[in-house]
Short mmCIF file of C-alpha atoms in Angstrom, two decimals:
data_model
loop_
_atom_site.label_atom_id
_atom_site.label_comp_id
_atom_site.label_asym_id
_atom_site.label_seq_id
_atom_site.Cartn_x
_atom_site.Cartn_y
_atom_site.Cartn_z
CA MET A 236 88.45 79.22 99.49
CA ASN A 237 89.26 81.86 102.09
CA LEU A 238 88.81 85.52 101.25
CA ILE A 239 92.51 86.41 101.25
CA HIS A 240 93.26 83.60 98.83
CA LYS A 241 90.37 84.74 96.65
CA LEU A 242 91.72 88.32 96.56
CA GLN A 243 95.20 87.02 95.74
CA GLN A 244 93.77 84.87 92.96
CA ASP A 245 91.87 87.89 91.59
CA HIS A 246 95.09 89.90 91.62
CA HIS A 247 96.89 87.12 89.78
CA TYR A 248 94.25 86.92 87.05
CA LEU A 249 93.98 90.69 86.69
CA SER A 250 97.77 91.03 86.50
CA GLN A 251 97.84 88.46 83.72
CA VAL A 252 95.18 90.35 81.78
CA LEU A 253 97.19 93.55 82.22
CA THR A 254 100.38 91.83 81.04
CA HIS A 255 98.58 90.49 77.97
CA LEU A 256 97.24 93.97 77.29
CA GLN A 257 100.75 95.44 77.50
CA HIS A 258 101.94 92.86 74.95
CA HIS A 259 98.96 93.71 72.74
CA LEU A 260 99.94 97.39 72.88
CA ASN A 261 103.35 96.51 71.51
CA GLN A 262 101.85 95.02 68.36
CA GLU A 263 101.96 97.04 65.19
CA ALA A 264 98.20 97.67 65.06
CA PRO A 265 96.55 97.11 68.43
CA GLU A 266 92.76 97.10 68.42
CA LEU A 267 91.14 99.99 70.28
CA ALA A 268 87.94 98.01 70.82
CA LEU A 269 89.89 95.24 72.54
CA ILE A 270 91.73 97.73 74.75
CA ASN A 271 88.39 99.25 75.71
CA GLU A 272 86.98 95.78 76.41
CA VAL A 273 89.83 95.09 78.85
CA LEU A 274 89.21 98.42 80.61
CA LEU A 275 85.51 97.66 80.96
CA PHE A 276 86.20 94.12 82.17
CA ILE A 277 88.62 95.23 84.88
CA GLU A 278 86.39 98.12 85.92
CA ASP A 279 83.29 95.91 86.09
CA TYR A 280 85.00 93.08 87.93
CA ALA A 281 86.65 95.41 90.42
CA GLU A 282 83.46 97.30 91.22
CA GLN A 283 81.05 94.36 91.21
CA TYR A 284 83.14 91.71 92.96
CA HIS A 285 86.65 92.56 94.09
CA HIS A 286 86.41 95.94 95.81
CA PRO A 287 83.25 95.01 97.76
CA ILE A 288 85.13 92.09 99.35
CA GLU A 289 88.06 94.34 100.26
CA ASP A 290 85.67 96.91 101.66
CA GLN A 291 83.74 94.35 103.72
CA LEU A 292 86.96 92.95 105.16
CA LEU A 293 88.42 96.34 106.01
CA SER A 294 85.14 97.59 107.49
CA HIS A 295 84.90 94.50 109.69
CA LEU A 296 88.52 94.51 110.78
CA SER A 297 88.61 98.29 111.35
CA GLN A 298 85.97 97.81 114.05
CA HIS A 299 88.35 95.50 115.92
CA LEU A 300 91.68 96.96 114.81
CA PRO A 301 91.35 100.74 114.60
CA HIS A 302 94.82 101.16 113.06
CA LEU A 303 93.30 99.73 109.85
CA ASN A 304 90.94 102.73 109.51
CA GLU A 305 93.65 104.79 107.83
CA MET A 306 94.43 101.97 105.41
CA HIS A 307 90.73 101.61 104.62
CA GLN A 308 90.35 105.33 103.90
CA HIS A 309 93.52 105.34 101.80
CA LEU A 310 92.28 102.35 99.81
CA LEU A 311 88.94 104.06 99.11
CA VAL A 312 90.76 107.16 97.85
CA GLU A 313 93.10 105.07 95.71
CA HIS A 314 90.17 103.19 94.18
CA LEU A 315 88.55 106.53 93.30
CA GLN A 316 91.79 107.76 91.72
CA LEU A 317 92.10 104.58 89.67
CA GLN A 318 88.49 105.01 88.58
CA GLU A 319 89.20 108.59 87.46
CA HIS A 320 92.26 107.37 85.54
CA THR A 321 90.11 104.68 83.89
CA ASP A 322 87.37 107.18 83.02
CA HIS A 323 89.89 109.56 81.45
CA LEU A 324 91.47 106.77 79.41
CA ARG A 325 88.05 105.51 78.32
CA GLU A 326 87.24 109.04 77.08
CA GLN A 327 90.49 109.11 75.09
CA LEU A 328 89.69 105.72 73.56
CA ALA A 329 86.13 106.83 72.71
CA GLN A 330 87.51 109.90 70.94
CA ALA A 331 89.97 107.74 69.05
CA GLU A 332 87.22 105.33 68.00
CA GLN A 333 85.17 108.31 66.71
CA GLY A 334 88.04 109.41 64.52
CA ASN A 335 89.38 112.17 66.79
CA LEU A 336 92.55 110.18 66.93
CA LEU A 337 95.24 111.18 69.35
CA PRO A 338 98.68 110.46 68.01
CA TRP A 339 99.17 106.72 68.53
CA PRO A 340 102.34 107.14 70.67
CA GLN A 341 100.39 109.41 73.04
CA LEU A 342 97.47 106.97 73.28
CA ARG A 343 99.84 104.02 73.74
CA GLN A 344 101.55 105.93 76.56
CA ALA A 345 98.18 106.68 78.19
CA VAL A 346 97.24 102.98 78.13
CA SER A 347 100.69 101.97 79.40
CA SER A 348 100.39 104.48 82.24
CA TRP A 349 96.99 103.04 83.17
CA ILE A 350 98.40 99.49 83.12
CA SER A 351 101.30 100.58 85.36
CA ALA A 352 98.94 102.26 87.82
CA GLN A 353 96.75 99.15 88.00
CA LYS A 354 99.74 96.84 88.49
CA HIS A 355 101.25 99.11 91.13
CA HIS A 356 97.94 99.11 93.02
CA ILE A 357 97.74 95.31 92.90
CA GLU A 358 101.36 94.90 94.03
CA LYS A 359 100.83 97.33 96.91
CA GLU A 360 97.73 95.48 98.07
CA ASP A 361 99.52 92.12 97.80
CA GLN A 362 102.57 93.31 99.73
CA HIS A 363 100.99 95.54 102.37
CA MET A 364 97.24 95.17 102.71
CA LEU A 365 96.60 91.45 102.29
CA PRO A 366 99.14 90.32 104.92
CA LEU A 367 97.57 92.72 107.44
CA LEU A 368 94.09 91.51 106.56
CA GLU A 369 95.16 87.89 106.87
CA ALA A 370 96.66 88.54 110.32
CA GLY A 371 93.53 90.44 111.36
CA LEU A 372 91.24 87.66 110.19
CA ALA A 373 93.21 85.16 112.28
CA GLN A 374 92.16 87.18 115.37
CA HIS A 375 88.73 88.34 114.16
CA PRO A 376 87.18 85.85 111.72
CA PHE A 377 84.69 87.11 109.17
CA GLN A 378 82.43 85.47 106.64
CA ALA A 379 81.62 87.72 103.68
CA ALA A 380 78.53 87.19 101.61
CA PRO A 381 79.42 84.57 99.01
CA LEU A 382 79.89 85.70 95.43
CA PRO A 383 79.88 82.36 93.59
CA LYS A 384 79.24 83.78 90.15
CA ALA A 385 82.27 86.05 90.53
CA SER A 386 84.69 83.14 90.14
CA VAL A 387 82.83 81.86 87.11
CA TYR A 388 82.63 85.36 85.65
CA LEU A 389 86.32 86.03 86.17
CA SER A 390 87.53 82.73 84.79
CA GLU A 391 85.27 82.90 81.70
CA GLN A 392 86.04 86.55 80.95
CA PHE A 393 89.72 86.01 81.70
CA ARG A 394 90.01 83.14 79.21
CA GLN A 395 88.10 85.06 76.56
CA LEU A 396 90.20 88.21 76.92
CA CYS A 397 93.49 86.34 76.96
CA ASN A 398 92.47 84.50 73.81
CA GLU A 399 91.60 87.79 72.13
CA LEU A 400 94.79 89.50 73.25
#
């Protein structure tokens, strides 16, 4: 599987998890522990598997196509902003689990905002970044270090979370 296809597949799976989470939020009594589990899953997968591939590709292609440097820097900043958003939401969920409950509508809105930010990021990468990377790779091939357990990890965790949601 080529790297662009792998990133697209990751985005597809992650979008599905986010959609399931949004549906879960609309239930009468969503489980905070399950919401937190989804946050941790997406954070772990992104940091351990997905973002390193994006970073390797952009680092490689930026050497050959300097106009991608700005995109690479912007992506790094956006990933940091998403991480800060995730950290803040995780703190709110931890407080709620300890009994310092925010009003449920406020917490639901915070989770919905996080889901929207994640989906927007994925859509932006799919529409703008991945086509540029694919075109760049056609001119400047690159072989990233294989991450075979990532596919297994994602598919197993994905199935488990979707079943729970």
